[in-house]
Short mmCIF file of C-alpha atoms in Angstrom, two decimals:
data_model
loop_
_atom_site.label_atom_id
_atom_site.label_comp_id
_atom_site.label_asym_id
_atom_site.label_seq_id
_atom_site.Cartn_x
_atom_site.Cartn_y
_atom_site.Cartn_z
CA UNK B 157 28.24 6.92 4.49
CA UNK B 158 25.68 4.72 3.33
CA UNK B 159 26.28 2.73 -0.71
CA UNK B 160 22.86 1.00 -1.75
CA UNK B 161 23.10 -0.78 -4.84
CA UNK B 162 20.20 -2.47 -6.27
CA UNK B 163 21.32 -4.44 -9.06
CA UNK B 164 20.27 -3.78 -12.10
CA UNK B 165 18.13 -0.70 -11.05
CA UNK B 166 20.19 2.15 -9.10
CA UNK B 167 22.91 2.92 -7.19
CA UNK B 168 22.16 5.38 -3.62
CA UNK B 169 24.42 6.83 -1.86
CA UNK B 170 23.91 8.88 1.55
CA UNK B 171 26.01 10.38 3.23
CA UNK B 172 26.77 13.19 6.15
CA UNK B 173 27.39 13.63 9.67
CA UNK B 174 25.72 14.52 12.84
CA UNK B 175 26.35 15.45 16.66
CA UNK B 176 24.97 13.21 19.83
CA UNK B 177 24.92 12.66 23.46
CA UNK B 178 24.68 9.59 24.96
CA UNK B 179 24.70 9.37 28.64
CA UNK B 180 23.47 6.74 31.14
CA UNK B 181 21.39 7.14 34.15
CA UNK B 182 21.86 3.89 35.83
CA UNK B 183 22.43 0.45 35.03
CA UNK B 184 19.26 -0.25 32.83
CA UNK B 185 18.85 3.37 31.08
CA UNK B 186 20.10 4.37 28.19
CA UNK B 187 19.36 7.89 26.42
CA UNK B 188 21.02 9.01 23.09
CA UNK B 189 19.69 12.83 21.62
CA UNK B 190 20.66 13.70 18.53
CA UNK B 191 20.63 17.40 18.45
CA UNK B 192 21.81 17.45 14.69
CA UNK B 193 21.99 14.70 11.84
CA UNK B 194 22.45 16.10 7.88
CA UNK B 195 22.74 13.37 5.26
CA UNK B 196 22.68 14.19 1.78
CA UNK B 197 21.02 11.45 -0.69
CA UNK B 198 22.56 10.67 -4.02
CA UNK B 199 20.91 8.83 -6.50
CA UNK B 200 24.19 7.91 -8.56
CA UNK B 201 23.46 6.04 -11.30
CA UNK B 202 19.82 4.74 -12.62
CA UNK B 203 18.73 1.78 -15.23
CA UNK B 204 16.61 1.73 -17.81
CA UNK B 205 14.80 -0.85 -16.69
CA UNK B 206 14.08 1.20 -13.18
CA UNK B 207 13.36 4.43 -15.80
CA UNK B 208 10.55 2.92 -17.05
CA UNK B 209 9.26 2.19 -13.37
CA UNK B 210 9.35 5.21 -12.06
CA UNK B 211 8.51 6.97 -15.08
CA UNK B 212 4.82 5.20 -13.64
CA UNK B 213 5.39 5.29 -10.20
CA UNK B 214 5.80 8.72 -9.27
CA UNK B 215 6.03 8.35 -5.66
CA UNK B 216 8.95 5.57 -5.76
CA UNK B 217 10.51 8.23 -8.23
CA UNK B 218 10.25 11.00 -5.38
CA UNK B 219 11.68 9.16 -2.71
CA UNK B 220 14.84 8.22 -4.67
CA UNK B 221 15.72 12.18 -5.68
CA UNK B 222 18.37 13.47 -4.93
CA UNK B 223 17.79 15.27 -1.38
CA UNK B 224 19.06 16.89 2.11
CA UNK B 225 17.95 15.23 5.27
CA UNK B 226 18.70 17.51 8.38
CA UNK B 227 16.78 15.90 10.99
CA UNK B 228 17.01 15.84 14.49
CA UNK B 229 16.11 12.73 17.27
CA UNK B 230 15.91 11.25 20.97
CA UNK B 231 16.35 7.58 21.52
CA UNK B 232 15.74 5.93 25.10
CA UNK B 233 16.56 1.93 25.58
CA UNK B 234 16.10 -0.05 28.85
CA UNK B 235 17.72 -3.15 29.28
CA UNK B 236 18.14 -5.44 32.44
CA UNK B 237 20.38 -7.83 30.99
CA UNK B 238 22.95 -6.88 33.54
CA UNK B 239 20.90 -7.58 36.38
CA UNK B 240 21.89 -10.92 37.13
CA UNK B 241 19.29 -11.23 40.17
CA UNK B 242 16.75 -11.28 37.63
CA UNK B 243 16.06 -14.71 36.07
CA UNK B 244 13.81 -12.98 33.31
CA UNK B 245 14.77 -10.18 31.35
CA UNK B 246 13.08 -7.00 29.65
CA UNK B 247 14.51 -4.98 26.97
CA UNK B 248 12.81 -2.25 25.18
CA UNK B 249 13.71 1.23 22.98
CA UNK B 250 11.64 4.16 21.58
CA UNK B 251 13.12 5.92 18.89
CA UNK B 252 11.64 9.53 17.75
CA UNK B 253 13.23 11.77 14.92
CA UNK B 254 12.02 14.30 12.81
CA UNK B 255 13.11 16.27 9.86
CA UNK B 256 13.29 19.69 8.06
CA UNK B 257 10.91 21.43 10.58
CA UNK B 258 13.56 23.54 11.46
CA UNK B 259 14.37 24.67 7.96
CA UNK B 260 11.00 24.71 6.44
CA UNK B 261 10.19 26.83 9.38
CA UNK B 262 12.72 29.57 8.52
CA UNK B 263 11.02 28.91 4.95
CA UNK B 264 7.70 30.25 6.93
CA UNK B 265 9.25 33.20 8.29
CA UNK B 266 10.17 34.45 5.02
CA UNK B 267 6.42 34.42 3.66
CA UNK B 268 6.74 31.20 2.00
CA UNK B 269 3.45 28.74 2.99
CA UNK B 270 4.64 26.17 5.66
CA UNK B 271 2.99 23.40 3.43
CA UNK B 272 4.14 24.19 -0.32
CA UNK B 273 6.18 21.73 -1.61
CA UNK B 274 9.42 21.92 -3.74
CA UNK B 275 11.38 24.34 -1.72
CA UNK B 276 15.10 23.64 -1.89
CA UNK B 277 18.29 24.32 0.49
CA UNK B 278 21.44 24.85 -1.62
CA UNK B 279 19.65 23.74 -5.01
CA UNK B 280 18.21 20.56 -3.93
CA UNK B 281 14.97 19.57 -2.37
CA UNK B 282 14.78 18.78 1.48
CA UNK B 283 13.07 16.06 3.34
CA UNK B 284 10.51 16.69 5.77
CA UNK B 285 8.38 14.06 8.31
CA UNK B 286 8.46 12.76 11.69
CA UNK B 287 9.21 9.19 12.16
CA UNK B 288 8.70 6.94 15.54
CA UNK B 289 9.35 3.48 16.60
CA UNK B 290 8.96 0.82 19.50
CA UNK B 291 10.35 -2.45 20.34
CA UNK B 292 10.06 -4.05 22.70
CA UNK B 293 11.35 -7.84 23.99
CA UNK B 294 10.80 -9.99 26.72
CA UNK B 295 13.30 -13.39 27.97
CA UNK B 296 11.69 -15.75 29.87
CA UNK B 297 14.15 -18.47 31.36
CA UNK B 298 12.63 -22.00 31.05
CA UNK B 299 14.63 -24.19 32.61
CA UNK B 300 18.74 -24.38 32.67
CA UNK B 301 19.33 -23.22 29.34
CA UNK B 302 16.26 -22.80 27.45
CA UNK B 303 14.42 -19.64 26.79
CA UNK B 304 11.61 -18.06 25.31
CA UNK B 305 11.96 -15.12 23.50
CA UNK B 306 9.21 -12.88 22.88
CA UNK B 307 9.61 -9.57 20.43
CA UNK B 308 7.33 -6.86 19.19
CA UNK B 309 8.01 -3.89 17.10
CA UNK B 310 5.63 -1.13 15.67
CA UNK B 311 6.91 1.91 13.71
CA UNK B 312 5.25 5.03 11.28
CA UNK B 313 6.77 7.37 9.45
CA UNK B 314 5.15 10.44 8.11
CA UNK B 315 6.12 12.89 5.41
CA UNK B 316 4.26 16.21 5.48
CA UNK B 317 5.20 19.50 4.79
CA UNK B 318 7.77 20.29 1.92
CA UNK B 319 7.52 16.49 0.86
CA UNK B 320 4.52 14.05 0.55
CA UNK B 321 7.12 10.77 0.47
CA UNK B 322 9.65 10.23 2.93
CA UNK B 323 13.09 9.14 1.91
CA UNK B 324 13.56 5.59 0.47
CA UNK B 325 16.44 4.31 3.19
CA UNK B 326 13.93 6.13 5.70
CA UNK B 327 10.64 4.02 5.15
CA UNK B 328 9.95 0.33 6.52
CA UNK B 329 10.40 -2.96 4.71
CA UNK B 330 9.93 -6.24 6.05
CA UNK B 331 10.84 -10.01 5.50
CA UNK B 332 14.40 -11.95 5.95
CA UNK B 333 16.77 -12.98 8.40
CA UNK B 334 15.82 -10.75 11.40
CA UNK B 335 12.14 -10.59 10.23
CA UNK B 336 9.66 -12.51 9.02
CA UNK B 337 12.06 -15.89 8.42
CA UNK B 338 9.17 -17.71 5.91
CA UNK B 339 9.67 -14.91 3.37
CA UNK B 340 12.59 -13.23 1.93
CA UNK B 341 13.33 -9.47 2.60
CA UNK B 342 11.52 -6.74 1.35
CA UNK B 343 8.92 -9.18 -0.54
CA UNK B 344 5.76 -8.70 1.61
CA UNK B 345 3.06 -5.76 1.79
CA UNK B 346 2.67 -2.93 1.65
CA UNK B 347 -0.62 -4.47 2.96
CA UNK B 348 -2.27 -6.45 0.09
CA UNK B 349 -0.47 -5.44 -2.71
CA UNK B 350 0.88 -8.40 -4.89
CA UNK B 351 3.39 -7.28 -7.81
CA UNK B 352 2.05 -8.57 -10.94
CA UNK B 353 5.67 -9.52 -12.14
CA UNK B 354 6.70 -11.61 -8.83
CA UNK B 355 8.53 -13.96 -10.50
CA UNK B 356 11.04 -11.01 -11.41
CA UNK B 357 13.68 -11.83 -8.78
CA UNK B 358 13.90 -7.98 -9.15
CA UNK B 359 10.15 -6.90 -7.74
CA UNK B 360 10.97 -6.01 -4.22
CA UNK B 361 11.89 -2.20 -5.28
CA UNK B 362 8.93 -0.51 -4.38
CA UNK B 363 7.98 -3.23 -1.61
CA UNK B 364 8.12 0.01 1.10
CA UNK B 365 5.95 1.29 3.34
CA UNK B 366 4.81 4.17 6.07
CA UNK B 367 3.66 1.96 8.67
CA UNK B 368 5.53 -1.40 10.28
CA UNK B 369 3.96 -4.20 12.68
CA UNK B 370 5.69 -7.32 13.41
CA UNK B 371 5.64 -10.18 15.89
CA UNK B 372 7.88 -12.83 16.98
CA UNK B 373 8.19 -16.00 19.59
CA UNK B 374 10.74 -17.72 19.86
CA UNK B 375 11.82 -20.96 21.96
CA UNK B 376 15.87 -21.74 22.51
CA UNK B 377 16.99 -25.14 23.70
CA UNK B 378 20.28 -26.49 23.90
CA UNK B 379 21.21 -29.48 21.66
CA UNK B 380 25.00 -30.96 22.00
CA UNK B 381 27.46 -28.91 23.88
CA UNK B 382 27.57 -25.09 21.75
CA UNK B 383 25.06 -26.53 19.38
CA UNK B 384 21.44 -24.94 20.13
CA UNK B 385 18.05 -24.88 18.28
CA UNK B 386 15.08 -22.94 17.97
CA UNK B 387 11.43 -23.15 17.06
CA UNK B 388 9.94 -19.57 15.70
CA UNK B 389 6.75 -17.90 14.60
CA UNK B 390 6.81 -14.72 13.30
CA UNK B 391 4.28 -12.05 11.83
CA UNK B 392 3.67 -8.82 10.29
CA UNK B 393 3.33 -6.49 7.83
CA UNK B 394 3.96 -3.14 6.42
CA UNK B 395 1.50 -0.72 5.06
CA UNK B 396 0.92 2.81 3.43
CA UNK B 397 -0.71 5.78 5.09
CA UNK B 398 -1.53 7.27 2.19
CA UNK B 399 -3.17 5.72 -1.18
CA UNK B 400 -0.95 4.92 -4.19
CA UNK B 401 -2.44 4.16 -7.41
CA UNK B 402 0.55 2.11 -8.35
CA UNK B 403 0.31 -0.29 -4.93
CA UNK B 404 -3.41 -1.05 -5.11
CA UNK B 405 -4.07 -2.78 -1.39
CA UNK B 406 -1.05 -0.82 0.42
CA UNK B 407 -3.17 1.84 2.13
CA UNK B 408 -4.12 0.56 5.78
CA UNK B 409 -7.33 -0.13 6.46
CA UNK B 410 -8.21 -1.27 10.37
CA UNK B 411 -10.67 -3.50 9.56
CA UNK B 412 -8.45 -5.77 7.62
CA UNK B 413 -5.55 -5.20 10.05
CA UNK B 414 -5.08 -8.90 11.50
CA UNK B 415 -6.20 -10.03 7.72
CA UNK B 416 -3.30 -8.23 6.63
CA UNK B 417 -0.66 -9.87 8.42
CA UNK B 418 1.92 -12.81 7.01
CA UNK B 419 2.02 -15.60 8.80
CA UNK B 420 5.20 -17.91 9.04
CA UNK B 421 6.91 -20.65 11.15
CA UNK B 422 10.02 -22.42 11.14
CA UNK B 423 13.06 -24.19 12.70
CA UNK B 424 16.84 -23.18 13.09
CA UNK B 425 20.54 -24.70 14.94
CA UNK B 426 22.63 -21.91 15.95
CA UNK B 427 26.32 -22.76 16.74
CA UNK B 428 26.78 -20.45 20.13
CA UNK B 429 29.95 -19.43 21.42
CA UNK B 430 31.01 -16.73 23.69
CA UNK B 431 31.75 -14.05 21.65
CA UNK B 432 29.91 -15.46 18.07
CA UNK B 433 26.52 -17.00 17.65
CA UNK B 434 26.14 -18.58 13.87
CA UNK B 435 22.64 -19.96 13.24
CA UNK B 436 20.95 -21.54 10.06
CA UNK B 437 17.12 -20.71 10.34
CA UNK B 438 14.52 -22.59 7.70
CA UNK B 439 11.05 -20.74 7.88
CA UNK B 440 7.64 -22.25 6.84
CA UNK B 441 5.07 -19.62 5.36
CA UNK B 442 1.65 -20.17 6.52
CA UNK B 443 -0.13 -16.72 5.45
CA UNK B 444 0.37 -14.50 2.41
CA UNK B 445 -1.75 -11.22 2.83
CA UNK B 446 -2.96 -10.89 -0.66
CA UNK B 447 -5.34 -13.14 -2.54
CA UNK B 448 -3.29 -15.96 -3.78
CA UNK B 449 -5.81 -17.91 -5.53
CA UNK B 450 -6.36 -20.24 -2.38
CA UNK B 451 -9.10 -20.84 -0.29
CA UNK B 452 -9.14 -21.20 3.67
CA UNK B 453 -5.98 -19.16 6.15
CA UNK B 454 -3.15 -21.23 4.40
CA UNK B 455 -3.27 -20.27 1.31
CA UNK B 456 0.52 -20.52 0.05
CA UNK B 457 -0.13 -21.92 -3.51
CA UNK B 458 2.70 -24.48 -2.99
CA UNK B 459 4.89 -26.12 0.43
CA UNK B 460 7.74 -24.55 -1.60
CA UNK B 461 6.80 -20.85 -2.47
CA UNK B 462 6.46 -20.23 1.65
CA UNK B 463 10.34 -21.73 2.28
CA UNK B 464 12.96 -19.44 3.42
CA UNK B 465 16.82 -20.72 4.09
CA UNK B 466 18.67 -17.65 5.72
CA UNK B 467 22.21 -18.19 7.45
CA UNK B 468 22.80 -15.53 9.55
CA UNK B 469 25.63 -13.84 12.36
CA UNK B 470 23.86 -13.49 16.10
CA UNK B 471 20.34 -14.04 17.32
CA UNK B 472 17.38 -12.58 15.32
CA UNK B 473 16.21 -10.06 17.97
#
């Protein structure tokens, strides 16, 4: 079970059960298949402040119903961190899951068309997409104790079938500790799209999207005994794969892809023990997608508008 609350707009809950095997082929492989998942999604309790947003944005409104996820998935992660004959280390997982084909299928059989939307299972409306994601991360050793950490991740989600929007808790966001460290979660993208109100500590609700990209270096150095510190950069995005009136700029567009991508740097001391790694990270935006009002690449309107301060449990990625 899953409790989202977003003060002073809703309250989610999802919850449900599902069936996997995990099994491992050798000391680097890892597979996980997930035969059967079913969550249910509850939209508890709403606002009327977040009424009168959705009442507009009719796709944010879709993805918060109340709705049945059966899905279905295969995940496969290598990792050579065991491998202690390796001075340099790899680690890297694809993740694939899809769902309602099975049941909108069945839906097919019957004579209803495969791509009609607003069939239900049980009285409520089911989800339906296919979702995929990579990441992958690479250790170099420099040195004793000092390392540099390198990190990519791409993901897509796509909703087809009885549904046009995927699932809120299914789609990307991006920003915060683990993420973009110059920018607080879930207030970049999708793409170019700048809330008009984003001085409403509130305006990160529909900050969503279909697509994910993000990049991230890192170099760890040892300071004082357990006390270590690192120098980032991170970037990336998220965007939509379809248009939304109400996100003007979301919608991905190749050409503008690099153009597209916050930008942010930064500094952090992480207190590193065996078994507990507690680190203070202080990021530096360099590069907000959307037109800001500022000429040339840097284009933060102010040193302190691109500052994030995030204290944080374990390494980043």
């Amino acid at each position: 079970a899953n409790q989202m609350n977003r003060a002073r707009f809703f309250k989610l809950l999802a919850f449900g059960g599902e069936s996997s095997y995990e099994f491992q082929r050798s000391a680097t492989s890892h597979f996980s298949v997930t035969p059967f998942k079913l969550s249910f999604n509850l939209l508890q309790s709403t606002t009327a402040v977040f009424d009168s947003i959705t009442d507009v944005n009719k796709a944010l409104k879709k993805s918060l119903q109340n709705q049945f996820v059966p899905s279905m998935g295969f995940t496969y992660t290598y990792n050579d961190a065991s491998l202690t004959s390796r001075r340099h280390h790899r680690w890297w997982q694809v993740s694939v899951s899809q769902a309602g084909l099975l049941l909108n299928s069945f839906y097919a059989l019957a004579g209803k068309s495969f791509d009609k939307e607003g069939k239900n299972w049980m009285g409520n409306p089911f989800a339906q997409f296919i979702k995929g994601t990579l990441e992958a991360r690479y250790d170099w050793a420099v040195g004793e104790q000092s390392h540099l950490v390198g990190r990519m991740m791409a993901g897509a989600i796509y909703s087809y079938g009885n549904a046009r929007t995927s699932p809120y808790n299914e789609q990307f966001y991006i920003g915060g500790a683990n993420s973009i460290r110059a920018f607080t979660i879930r207030s970049i993208g999708p793409g170019r799209y700048r809330n008009v109100d984003e001085q409403n500590p509130y305006a990160y609700i529909d900050r969503t999207g279909d697509i994910k990209f993000e990049a991230n270096l890192e170099y760890r150095f040892p300071i004082l005994g357990d006390l270590h510190a690192a120098l980032f950069m991170d970037c990336g995005n998220i965007w939509l794969l379809r248009g939304d009136e109400e996100r003007p700029g979301g919608q991905l567009k190749w050409g503008r892809f690099f153009k597209d991508l916050a930008l942010g740097t930064g500094a952090g001391v992480r207190y590193v023990l065996p078994f507990l790694v507690v680190r203070v990270d202080m990021g530096i935006g360099l590069h907000l997608p959307y037109d800001t009002g500022k000429k040339g690449y840097y284009n933060l309107p102010s040193f302190k508008d691109g500052l994030g301060l995030h204290l944080a449990i374990g390494y980043p990625f």
